[in-house]
Amino acid sequence: MLGAVVSAKTNQLVRLDTNGLAEGSTRALFGQDAEALAACMAAIGEPRWRGRQLAEGLYRQRVTELGAITTLPALLRGRMQAEGWRVGRPRIGQVFVSQDGTERYLVEGVAGPETVETVWMPEGDGGETGDGSEEEGRSWDRATICVSSQVGCAVNCQFCLTAKLGLQRNLTAGEIAGQVVAVLDRQGVELGKDRLNLVFMGMGEPLLNYDPWMAAVRLLVEEVGISPQRMTVSTSGIVPGIERLAEEPPEVRPKLAISLNAPNDAVRSEVMPVNRKWPIEAVVDAVRQVRLRSRERITFEYVLLGGVTDRPEHVAEVARLVRRTGLPVKVNLIAWNPGPGIPYAMPQPEGVEAFKRALVAEGVPVYLRRPRGRDIFAACGQLKRTVETGAMPHSAP
Ligand code: SAH
Ligand code: SF4
């Protein structure tokens, strides 16, 4: 019974050391919020406002070395380093570049040896053709970063490659926010000028690592400066997590996407065993508790699995289901991305188009998600720390 496994995992969230590291080793600053940084300064006899200088350095200037926070006196920096304090931000270890401009990174965490995956998806220009013009300057005018929340995943959706890893561990707040800051740094993103979206759709189930994930969101909103309205968290339908999200104030709550992926409970339980614990109606009830901002919509993601969830008769069922919720919903169709050892078939391209057209005809707002970075295993559900892609890995600078 997978549901039991999930609930056991829910109750066993790994407790995280806010410093990210065990006693006696180096101490990571990255991941701590302004309050914790102020307390850290006070603890060594410095004024609390120096915590703000630290936060500016870590999250706005994106420093990777304590020595680079020049607003802090050199003596203090030296003393902190001597006491074992480090920035401790996750680093991009390996880079895989897709023909479509997507980049997949293996990011080295700080609280464990495992790498996690983060994906950069630039949009809107010739860079997508992969003609090399990227080298000459900025090749994008908006971009999305896909962020991981766990190493592996416990949810066991039958079509997902990440599920094959099982849950290896939860990421800390610093490791989640650090993926974003490392990518912003690499790409030279200027927040406020560049249009940037974040999607928590990488490895793992964010709502099964709720506290560290939400702490990362708060850091990204309050310190890094990204609006929660530009962030979307995707969940397989973890009801207690959705209920907690509904309690978050609108100033920090990301938008919500539900991985529906099936037209009814019978099919959903087959492809997503978590549905046996929290069936569609229970998920929708929890979603109803979220107080939506004006014009905000809930996204239903719908993976088209050839012959399983893409049949013509499924269209009307999905449309009925969407209408019954009474919620402002848009449906994001995703053609299933294949992975080794996963016994499903890709949908026929004509079938995907037909499914979309039929849903539109039913009056449902539908978007078809373009697959990104399939050649480097960066597309949805392909994140499994694959190193053998056939594409050339580039070393991080
Ligand atoms: N665990 C969360 C977020 C990560 S998965 C969740 O499941 O929602 C992000 C999205 O990728 C989900 O909508 C999931 O259904 C979809 N997905 C997983 N495997 C896929 C695959 N092989 N092809 C296409 N989409 C996939
Ligand atoms: Fe986990 Fe999401 Fe993959 Fe399901 S689809 S196994 S919840 S990462």
Coordinates of N, CA and C and ligand atoms in Angstrom, one line a residue, residues 153 155-157 159-160 163 204-205 236, ligand 2:
C153 N 12.2 10.8 -4.6 CA 10.8 11.1 -4.2 C 10.2 9.8 -3.7
V155 N 6.8 9.3 -3.6 CA 5.4 9.2 -4.0 C 5.1 8.0 -5.0
N156 N 6.1 7.7 -5.8 CA 6.0 6.5 -6.6 C 5.0 6.5 -7.7
C157 N 4.9 7.7 -8.4 CA 4.0 7.8 -9.6 C 4.6 6.8 -10.6
F159 N 4.7 6.7 -13.7 CA 5.3 7.2 -15.0 C 6.5 8.0 -14.9
C160 N 7.0 8.2 -13.6 CA 8.0 9.2 -13.3 C 9.3 8.6 -13.0
A163 N 10.8 8.9 -9.4 CA 10.2 7.9 -8.4 C 11.1 6.7 -8.3
G204 N 11.3 15.5 -6.5 CA 10.7 15.5 -5.1 C 9.3 16.1 -5.1
E205 N 8.7 15.8 -3.9 CA 7.3 16.3 -3.6 C 7.5 17.5 -2.6
S236 N 1.6 16.3 -6.1 CA 0.8 15.1 -6.5 C -0.5 15.0 -5.8
Ligands
SF4_2 FE1 7.3 12.3 -7.0 FE2 6.1 14.2 -8.6 FE3 7.5 12.1 -9.7 FE4 5.2 11.7 -8.5 S1 5.5 12.9 -10.4 S2 7.0 10.4 -8.2 S3 5.2 13.1 -6.8 S4 8.3 13.8 -8.4

